[in-house]
Each structure stands twice: as structure tokens, then as C-alpha cells.
């Protein structure tokens, strides 16, 4: 279980993750419905945390990503 939470993305992946998180947060600001804005905000916050820690939940679960 300890290896599940080890950093698993490189610098490029962290940058892409951070930029996509910012895009999700900006999109949440312009969203018309409150529940979709909440989902986008939650996904953006998780993306920022992943970018800062260098850990990706998809990679930890074994899903291959191109970055």
C-alpha cells in the first residue's frame, strides 16, 4: 500500500496536471449550474494537489497515460 502513494509523474506530467486543474477551476467560475461547478471545482482541487505532490491517481491504479 505504501508504494501506491509514491510520486509517479514527472515534471511534464505535473505541469500538464497543474494547467488542466487551473482550466477546471476557471471553467467552474463560468458554469451556469451550481452542481456542475461543484464537480469542476472538486476535480480542479484534486488536480492541483496531484500536481504539487507528483502523484496521479490514474497511474497509481494502473491506467496508462501519454504524459
PDB file of N, CA, C and O in Angstrom, residues 5-67:
ATOM      1  N   UNK A   5       1.136   5.352  -2.942  1.00  0.00           N
ATOM      2  CA  UNK A   5       1.171   6.803  -2.777  1.00  0.00           C
ATOM      3  C   UNK A   5       2.519   7.430  -3.117  1.00  0.00           C
ATOM      4  O   UNK A   5       2.737   8.601  -2.832  1.00  0.00           O
ATOM      5  N   UNK A   6       3.434   6.686  -3.732  1.00  0.00           N
ATOM      6  CA  UNK A   6       4.718   7.252  -4.137  1.00  0.00           C
ATOM      7  C   UNK A   6       4.533   8.136  -5.366  1.00  0.00           C
ATOM      8  O   UNK A   6       3.652   7.878  -6.191  1.00  0.00           O
ATOM      9  N   UNK A   7       5.341   9.198  -5.534  1.00  0.00           N
ATOM     10  CA  UNK A   7       5.241  10.037  -6.732  1.00  0.00           C
ATOM     11  C   UNK A   7       5.424   9.201  -7.995  1.00  0.00           C
ATOM     12  O   UNK A   7       6.314   8.365  -8.081  1.00  0.00           O
ATOM     13  N   UNK A   8       4.546   9.420  -8.973  1.00  0.00           N
ATOM     14  CA  UNK A   8       4.579   8.599 -10.177  1.00  0.00           C
ATOM     15  C   UNK A   8       4.450   9.393 -11.478  1.00  0.00           C
ATOM     16  O   UNK A   8       4.244   8.805 -12.532  1.00  0.00           O
ATOM     17  N   UNK A   9       4.544  10.718 -11.430  1.00  0.00           N
ATOM     18  CA  UNK A   9       4.554  11.506 -12.666  1.00  0.00           C
ATOM     19  C   UNK A   9       5.778  12.413 -12.663  1.00  0.00           C
ATOM     20  O   UNK A   9       6.255  12.835 -11.606  1.00  0.00           O
ATOM     21  N   UNK A  10       6.270  12.695 -13.869  1.00  0.00           N
ATOM     22  CA  UNK A  10       7.467  13.519 -13.995  1.00  0.00           C
ATOM     23  C   UNK A  10       7.092  15.000 -14.108  1.00  0.00           C
ATOM     24  O   UNK A  10       5.937  15.382 -13.936  1.00  0.00           O
ATOM     25  N   UNK A  11       8.077  15.830 -14.395  1.00  0.00           N
ATOM     26  CA  UNK A  11       7.876  17.283 -14.440  1.00  0.00           C
ATOM     27  C   UNK A  11       6.843  17.673 -15.498  1.00  0.00           C
ATOM     28  O   UNK A  11       5.985  18.519 -15.247  1.00  0.00           O
ATOM     29  N   UNK A  12       6.903  17.047 -16.668  1.00  0.00           N
ATOM     30  CA  UNK A  12       5.944  17.357 -17.733  1.00  0.00           C
ATOM     31  C   UNK A  12       4.521  17.007 -17.299  1.00  0.00           C
ATOM     32  O   UNK A  12       3.595  17.783 -17.511  1.00  0.00           O
ATOM     33  N   UNK A  13       4.364  15.855 -16.691  1.00  0.00           N
ATOM     34  CA  UNK A  13       3.042  15.457 -16.208  1.00  0.00           C
ATOM     35  C   UNK A  13       2.514  16.376 -15.134  1.00  0.00           C
ATOM     36  O   UNK A  13       1.320  16.661 -15.076  1.00  0.00           O
ATOM     37  N   UNK A  14       3.409  16.852 -14.278  1.00  0.00           N
ATOM     38  CA  UNK A  14       2.986  17.781 -13.223  1.00  0.00           C
ATOM     39  C   UNK A  14       2.531  19.108 -13.814  1.00  0.00           C
ATOM     40  O   UNK A  14       1.547  19.699 -13.350  1.00  0.00           O
ATOM     41  N   UNK A  15       3.229  19.584 -14.833  1.00  0.00           N
ATOM     42  CA  UNK A  15       2.840  20.848 -15.479  1.00  0.00           C
ATOM     43  C   UNK A  15       1.490  20.692 -16.166  1.00  0.00           C
ATOM     44  O   UNK A  15       0.604  21.548 -16.033  1.00  0.00           O
ATOM     45  N   UNK A  16       1.316  19.601 -16.895  1.00  0.00           N
ATOM     46  CA  UNK A  16       0.045  19.355 -17.584  1.00  0.00           C
ATOM     47  C   UNK A  16      -1.082  19.216 -16.572  1.00  0.00           C
ATOM     48  O   UNK A  16      -2.177  19.762 -16.758  1.00  0.00           O
ATOM     49  N   UNK A  17      -0.845  18.512 -15.491  1.00  0.00           N
ATOM     50  CA  UNK A  17      -1.852  18.330 -14.447  1.00  0.00           C
ATOM     51  C   UNK A  17      -2.214  19.680 -13.820  1.00  0.00           C
ATOM     52  O   UNK A  17      -3.379  19.960 -13.579  1.00  0.00           O
ATOM     53  N   UNK A  18      -1.230  20.527 -13.564  1.00  0.00           N
ATOM     54  CA  UNK A  18      -1.496  21.831 -12.983  1.00  0.00           C
ATOM     55  C   UNK A  18      -2.283  22.741 -13.912  1.00  0.00           C
ATOM     56  O   UNK A  18      -3.216  23.426 -13.486  1.00  0.00           O
ATOM     57  N   UNK A  19      -1.920  22.742 -15.189  1.00  0.00           N
ATOM     58  CA  UNK A  19      -2.642  23.577 -16.155  1.00  0.00           C
ATOM     59  C   UNK A  19      -4.075  23.106 -16.352  1.00  0.00           C
ATOM     60  O   UNK A  19      -5.000  23.930 -16.465  1.00  0.00           O
ATOM     61  N   UNK A  20      -4.279  21.800 -16.391  1.00  0.00           N
ATOM     62  CA  UNK A  20      -5.645  21.294 -16.535  1.00  0.00           C
ATOM     63  C   UNK A  20      -6.473  21.597 -15.283  1.00  0.00           C
ATOM     64  O   UNK A  20      -7.675  21.867 -15.384  1.00  0.00           O
ATOM     65  N   UNK A  21      -5.836  21.578 -14.114  1.00  0.00           N
ATOM     66  CA  UNK A  21      -6.551  21.919 -12.882  1.00  0.00           C
ATOM     67  C   UNK A  21      -6.974  23.381 -12.885  1.00  0.00           C
ATOM     68  O   UNK A  21      -8.101  23.707 -12.490  1.00  0.00           O
ATOM     69  N   UNK A  22      -6.108  24.250 -13.335  1.00  0.00           N
ATOM     70  CA  UNK A  22      -6.454  25.672 -13.427  1.00  0.00           C
ATOM     71  C   UNK A  22      -7.589  25.875 -14.430  1.00  0.00           C
ATOM     72  O   UNK A  22      -8.515  26.660 -14.187  1.00  0.00           O
ATOM     73  N   UNK A  23      -7.550  25.153 -15.545  1.00  0.00           N
ATOM     74  CA  UNK A  23      -8.624  25.249 -16.536  1.00  0.00           C
ATOM     75  C   UNK A  23      -9.955  24.778 -15.950  1.00  0.00           C
ATOM     76  O   UNK A  23     -11.009  25.379 -16.218  1.00  0.00           O
ATOM     77  N   UNK A  24      -9.939  23.723 -15.146  1.00  0.00           N
ATOM     78  CA  UNK A  24     -11.167  23.258 -14.499  1.00  0.00           C
ATOM     79  C   UNK A  24     -11.714  24.298 -13.530  1.00  0.00           C
ATOM     80  O   UNK A  24     -12.927  24.534 -13.473  1.00  0.00           O
ATOM     81  N   UNK A  25     -10.832  24.936 -12.772  1.00  0.00           N
ATOM     82  CA  UNK A  25     -11.275  25.949 -11.822  1.00  0.00           C
ATOM     83  C   UNK A  25     -11.826  27.185 -12.531  1.00  0.00           C
ATOM     84  O   UNK A  25     -12.817  27.774 -12.090  1.00  0.00           O
ATOM     85  N   UNK A  26     -11.206  27.573 -13.628  1.00  0.00           N
ATOM     86  CA  UNK A  26     -11.721  28.716 -14.405  1.00  0.00           C
ATOM     87  C   UNK A  26     -13.069  28.350 -15.020  1.00  0.00           C
ATOM     88  O   UNK A  26     -14.007  29.159 -15.019  1.00  0.00           O
ATOM     89  N   UNK A  27     -13.187  27.134 -15.533  1.00  0.00           N
ATOM     90  CA  UNK A  27     -14.458  26.690 -16.097  1.00  0.00           C
ATOM     91  C   UNK A  27     -15.566  26.663 -15.066  1.00  0.00           C
ATOM     92  O   UNK A  27     -16.730  26.937 -15.377  1.00  0.00           O
ATOM     93  N   UNK A  28     -15.223  26.324 -13.839  1.00  0.00           N
ATOM     94  CA  UNK A  28     -16.227  26.307 -12.769  1.00  0.00           C
ATOM     95  C   UNK A  28     -16.769  27.704 -12.491  1.00  0.00           C
ATOM     96  O   UNK A  28     -17.932  27.858 -12.109  1.00  0.00           O
ATOM     97  N   UNK A  29     -15.959  28.726 -12.683  1.00  0.00           N
ATOM     98  CA  UNK A  29     -16.404  30.095 -12.450  1.00  0.00           C
ATOM     99  C   UNK A  29     -17.463  30.541 -13.459  1.00  0.00           C
ATOM    100  O   UNK A  29     -18.312  31.366 -13.153  1.00  0.00           O
ATOM    101  N   UNK A  30     -17.406  29.981 -14.673  1.00  0.00           N
ATOM    102  CA  UNK A  30     -18.330  30.385 -15.722  1.00  0.00           C
ATOM    103  C   UNK A  30     -19.484  29.410 -15.924  1.00  0.00           C
ATOM    104  O   UNK A  30     -20.267  29.563 -16.849  1.00  0.00           O
ATOM    105  N   UNK A  31     -19.585  28.441 -15.062  1.00  0.00           N
ATOM    106  CA  UNK A  31     -20.612  27.419 -15.185  1.00  0.00           C
ATOM    107  C   UNK A  31     -21.962  27.973 -14.727  1.00  0.00           C
ATOM    108  O   UNK A  31     -22.054  28.727 -13.755  1.00  0.00           O
ATOM    109  N   UNK A  32     -23.029  27.574 -15.412  1.00  0.00           N
ATOM    110  CA  UNK A  32     -24.360  28.084 -15.098  1.00  0.00           C
ATOM    111  C   UNK A  32     -25.033  27.334 -13.960  1.00  0.00           C
ATOM    112  O   UNK A  32     -25.807  27.919 -13.211  1.00  0.00           O
ATOM    113  N   UNK A  33     -24.765  26.034 -13.839  1.00  0.00           N
ATOM    114  CA  UNK A  33     -25.420  25.259 -12.792  1.00  0.00           C
ATOM    115  C   UNK A  33     -24.453  25.027 -11.637  1.00  0.00           C
ATOM    116  O   UNK A  33     -23.267  24.773 -11.837  1.00  0.00           O
ATOM    117  N   UNK A  34     -24.995  25.076 -10.453  1.00  0.00           N
ATOM    118  CA  UNK A  34     -24.164  25.023  -9.250  1.00  0.00           C
ATOM    119  C   UNK A  34     -23.555  23.643  -9.033  1.00  0.00           C
ATOM    120  O   UNK A  34     -22.411  23.523  -8.602  1.00  0.00           O
ATOM    121  N   UNK A  35     -24.275  22.575  -9.339  1.00  0.00           N
ATOM    122  CA  UNK A  35     -23.729  21.248  -9.074  1.00  0.00           C
ATOM    123  C   UNK A  35     -22.608  20.896 -10.041  1.00  0.00           C
ATOM    124  O   UNK A  35     -21.650  20.225  -9.656  1.00  0.00           O
ATOM    125  N   UNK A  36     -22.674  21.355 -11.277  1.00  0.00           N
ATOM    126  CA  UNK A  36     -21.571  21.123 -12.219  1.00  0.00           C
ATOM    127  C   UNK A  36     -20.358  21.953 -11.801  1.00  0.00           C
ATOM    128  O   UNK A  36     -19.222  21.483 -11.872  1.00  0.00           O
ATOM    129  N   UNK A  37     -20.595  23.163 -11.338  1.00  0.00           N
ATOM    130  CA  UNK A  37     -19.492  23.994 -10.849  1.00  0.00           C
ATOM    131  C   UNK A  37     -18.815  23.337  -9.648  1.00  0.00           C
ATOM    132  O   UNK A  37     -17.592  23.386  -9.512  1.00  0.00           O
ATOM    133  N   UNK A  38     -19.579  22.698  -8.792  1.00  0.00           N
ATOM    134  CA  UNK A  38     -19.005  21.995  -7.651  1.00  0.00           C
ATOM    135  C   UNK A  38     -18.155  20.814  -8.068  1.00  0.00           C
ATOM    136  O   UNK A  38     -17.077  20.573  -7.499  1.00  0.00           O
ATOM    137  N   UNK A  39     -18.608  20.072  -9.071  1.00  0.00           N
ATOM    138  CA  UNK A  39     -17.831  18.942  -9.589  1.00  0.00           C
ATOM    139  C   UNK A  39     -16.527  19.433 -10.215  1.00  0.00           C
ATOM    140  O   UNK A  39     -15.459  18.867  -9.977  1.00  0.00           O
ATOM    141  N   UNK A  40     -16.602  20.495 -11.017  1.00  0.00           N
ATOM    142  CA  UNK A  40     -15.399  21.050 -11.641  1.00  0.00           C
ATOM    143  C   UNK A  40     -14.428  21.595 -10.600  1.00  0.00           C
ATOM    144  O   UNK A  40     -13.212  21.425 -10.722  1.00  0.00           O
ATOM    145  N   UNK A  41     -14.949  22.232  -9.574  1.00  0.00           N
ATOM    146  CA  UNK A  41     -14.095  22.756  -8.504  1.00  0.00           C
ATOM    147  C   UNK A  41     -13.398  21.616  -7.769  1.00  0.00           C
ATOM    148  O   UNK A  41     -12.199  21.686  -7.490  1.00  0.00           O
ATOM    149  N   UNK A  42     -14.135  20.573  -7.450  1.00  0.00           N
ATOM    150  CA  UNK A  42     -13.538  19.422  -6.776  1.00  0.00           C
ATOM    151  C   UNK A  42     -12.455  18.760  -7.610  1.00  0.00           C
ATOM    152  O   UNK A  42     -11.376  18.425  -7.109  1.00  0.00           O
ATOM    153  N   UNK A  43     -12.730  18.590  -8.896  1.00  0.00           N
ATOM    154  CA  UNK A  43     -11.731  17.996  -9.783  1.00  0.00           C
ATOM    155  C   UNK A  43     -10.509  18.903  -9.916  1.00  0.00           C
ATOM    156  O   UNK A  43      -9.371  18.421  -9.988  1.00  0.00           O
ATOM    157  N   UNK A  44     -10.711  20.204  -9.943  1.00  0.00           N
ATOM    158  CA  UNK A  44      -9.600  21.148 -10.023  1.00  0.00           C
ATOM    159  C   UNK A  44      -8.726  21.120  -8.782  1.00  0.00           C
ATOM    160  O   UNK A  44      -7.499  21.156  -8.869  1.00  0.00           O
ATOM    161  N   UNK A  45      -9.350  21.026  -7.623  1.00  0.00           N
ATOM    162  CA  UNK A  45      -8.583  20.972  -6.373  1.00  0.00           C
ATOM    163  C   UNK A  45      -7.770  19.681  -6.305  1.00  0.00           C
ATOM    164  O   UNK A  45      -6.594  19.693  -5.925  1.00  0.00           O
ATOM    165  N   UNK A  46      -8.372  18.563  -6.690  1.00  0.00           N
ATOM    166  CA  UNK A  46      -7.641  17.294  -6.714  1.00  0.00           C
ATOM    167  C   UNK A  46      -6.481  17.372  -7.707  1.00  0.00           C
ATOM    168  O   UNK A  46      -5.377  16.894  -7.432  1.00  0.00           O
ATOM    169  N   UNK A  47      -6.708  17.997  -8.863  1.00  0.00           N
ATOM    170  CA  UNK A  47      -5.644  18.153  -9.851  1.00  0.00           C
ATOM    171  C   UNK A  47      -4.483  18.985  -9.335  1.00  0.00           C
ATOM    172  O   UNK A  47      -3.321  18.671  -9.591  1.00  0.00           O
ATOM    173  N   UNK A  48      -4.779  20.039  -8.602  1.00  0.00           N
ATOM    174  CA  UNK A  48      -3.712  20.868  -8.026  1.00  0.00           C
ATOM    175  C   UNK A  48      -2.929  20.071  -6.989  1.00  0.00           C
ATOM    176  O   UNK A  48      -1.695  20.122  -6.949  1.00  0.00           O
ATOM    177  N   UNK A  49      -3.626  19.327  -6.150  1.00  0.00           N
ATOM    178  CA  UNK A  49      -2.938  18.502  -5.158  1.00  0.00           C
ATOM    179  C   UNK A  49      -2.057  17.435  -5.821  1.00  0.00           C
ATOM    180  O   UNK A  49      -0.952  17.161  -5.359  1.00  0.00           O
ATOM    181  N   UNK A  50      -2.544  16.835  -6.913  1.00  0.00           N
ATOM    182  CA  UNK A  50      -1.745  15.854  -7.640  1.00  0.00           C
ATOM    183  C   UNK A  50      -0.517  16.504  -8.261  1.00  0.00           C
ATOM    184  O   UNK A  50       0.567  15.927  -8.249  1.00  0.00           O
ATOM    185  N   UNK A  51      -0.674  17.700  -8.820  1.00  0.00           N
ATOM    186  CA  UNK A  51       0.458  18.384  -9.440  1.00  0.00           C
ATOM    187  C   UNK A  51       1.514  18.758  -8.405  1.00  0.00           C
ATOM    188  O   UNK A  51       2.712  18.641  -8.655  1.00  0.00           O
ATOM    189  N   UNK A  52       1.079  19.195  -7.244  1.00  0.00           N
ATOM    190  CA  UNK A  52       2.037  19.578  -6.211  1.00  0.00           C
ATOM    191  C   UNK A  52       2.770  18.378  -5.624  1.00  0.00           C
ATOM    192  O   UNK A  52       3.948  18.464  -5.290  1.00  0.00           O
ATOM    193  N   UNK A  53       2.080  17.257  -5.501  1.00  0.00           N
ATOM    194  CA  UNK A  53       2.693  16.082  -4.884  1.00  0.00           C
ATOM    195  C   UNK A  53       3.409  15.187  -5.890  1.00  0.00           C
ATOM    196  O   UNK A  53       4.209  14.346  -5.492  1.00  0.00           O
ATOM    197  N   UNK A  54       3.117  15.335  -7.177  1.00  0.00           N
ATOM    198  CA  UNK A  54       3.737  14.478  -8.187  1.00  0.00           C
ATOM    199  C   UNK A  54       3.106  13.098  -8.253  1.00  0.00           C
ATOM    200  O   UNK A  54       3.706  12.152  -8.741  1.00  0.00           O
ATOM    201  N   UNK A  55       1.894  12.955  -7.772  1.00  0.00           N
ATOM    202  CA  UNK A  55       1.206  11.678  -7.709  1.00  0.00           C
ATOM    203  C   UNK A  55      -0.071  11.750  -8.518  1.00  0.00           C
ATOM    204  O   UNK A  55      -0.821  12.715  -8.440  1.00  0.00           O
ATOM    205  N   UNK A  56      -0.329  10.718  -9.311  1.00  0.00           N
ATOM    206  CA  UNK A  56      -1.530  10.661 -10.135  1.00  0.00           C
ATOM    207  C   UNK A  56      -2.335   9.435  -9.743  1.00  0.00           C
ATOM    208  O   UNK A  56      -1.816   8.315  -9.732  1.00  0.00           O
ATOM    209  N   UNK A  57      -3.610   9.622  -9.431  1.00  0.00           N
ATOM    210  CA  UNK A  57      -4.453   8.514  -9.010  1.00  0.00           C
ATOM    211  C   UNK A  57      -4.657   7.513 -10.141  1.00  0.00           C
ATOM    212  O   UNK A  57      -4.705   6.304  -9.905  1.00  0.00           O
ATOM    213  N   UNK A  58      -4.740   7.972 -11.392  1.00  0.00           N
ATOM    214  CA  UNK A  58      -4.931   7.051 -12.508  1.00  0.00           C
ATOM    215  C   UNK A  58      -3.720   6.152 -12.694  1.00  0.00           C
ATOM    216  O   UNK A  58      -3.851   4.952 -12.898  1.00  0.00           O
ATOM    217  N   UNK A  59      -2.537   6.725 -12.643  1.00  0.00           N
ATOM    218  CA  UNK A  59      -1.317   5.923 -12.755  1.00  0.00           C
ATOM    219  C   UNK A  59      -1.158   4.971 -11.578  1.00  0.00           C
ATOM    220  O   UNK A  59      -0.670   3.865 -11.728  1.00  0.00           O
ATOM    221  N   UNK A  60      -1.551   5.407 -10.399  1.00  0.00           N
ATOM    222  CA  UNK A  60      -1.451   4.538  -9.228  1.00  0.00           C
ATOM    223  C   UNK A  60      -2.376   3.330  -9.360  1.00  0.00           C
ATOM    224  O   UNK A  60      -2.071   2.257  -8.843  1.00  0.00           O
ATOM    225  N   UNK A  61      -3.491   3.505 -10.063  1.00  0.00           N
ATOM    226  CA  UNK A  61      -4.414   2.390 -10.270  1.00  0.00           C
ATOM    227  C   UNK A  61      -4.039   1.529 -11.470  1.00  0.00           C
ATOM    228  O   UNK A  61      -4.716   0.555 -11.758  1.00  0.00           O
ATOM    229  N   UNK A  62      -2.989   1.905 -12.199  1.00  0.00           N
ATOM    230  CA  UNK A  62      -2.512   1.099 -13.315  1.00  0.00           C
ATOM    231  C   UNK A  62      -2.981   1.542 -14.689  1.00  0.00           C
ATOM    232  O   UNK A  62      -2.730   0.858 -15.669  1.00  0.00           O
ATOM    233  N   UNK A  63      -3.649   2.664 -14.785  1.00  0.00           N
ATOM    234  CA  UNK A  63      -4.115   3.183 -16.071  1.00  0.00           C
ATOM    235  C   UNK A  63      -2.970   3.934 -16.724  1.00  0.00           C
ATOM    236  O   UNK A  63      -2.396   4.843 -16.130  1.00  0.00           O
ATOM    237  N   UNK A  64      -2.609   3.581 -17.954  1.00  0.00           N
ATOM    238  CA  UNK A  64      -1.507   4.222 -18.669  1.00  0.00           C
ATOM    239  C   UNK A  64      -1.973   5.525 -19.304  1.00  0.00           C
ATOM    240  O   UNK A  64      -3.025   5.579 -19.944  1.00  0.00           O
ATOM    241  N   UNK A  65      -1.197   6.575 -19.108  1.00  0.00           N
ATOM    242  CA  UNK A  65      -1.473   7.893 -19.680  1.00  0.00           C
ATOM    243  C   UNK A  65      -0.322   8.294 -20.579  1.00  0.00           C
ATOM    244  O   UNK A  65       0.833   7.889 -20.355  1.00  0.00           O
ATOM    245  N   UNK A  66      -0.567   9.127 -21.601  1.00  0.00           N
ATOM    246  CA  UNK A  66       0.515   9.502 -22.511  1.00  0.00           C
ATOM    247  C   UNK A  66       1.521  10.480 -21.930  1.00  0.00           C
ATOM    248  O   UNK A  66       2.536  10.761 -22.546  1.00  0.00           O
ATOM    249  N   UNK A  67       1.297  11.035 -20.765  1.00  0.00           N
ATOM    250  CA  UNK A  67       2.227  12.009 -20.184  1.00  0.00           C
ATOM    251  C   UNK A  67       2.579  11.646 -18.777  1.00  0.00           C
ATOM    252  O   UNK A  67       2.001  10.846 -18.127  1.00  0.00           O
TER     253      UNK A  67
END
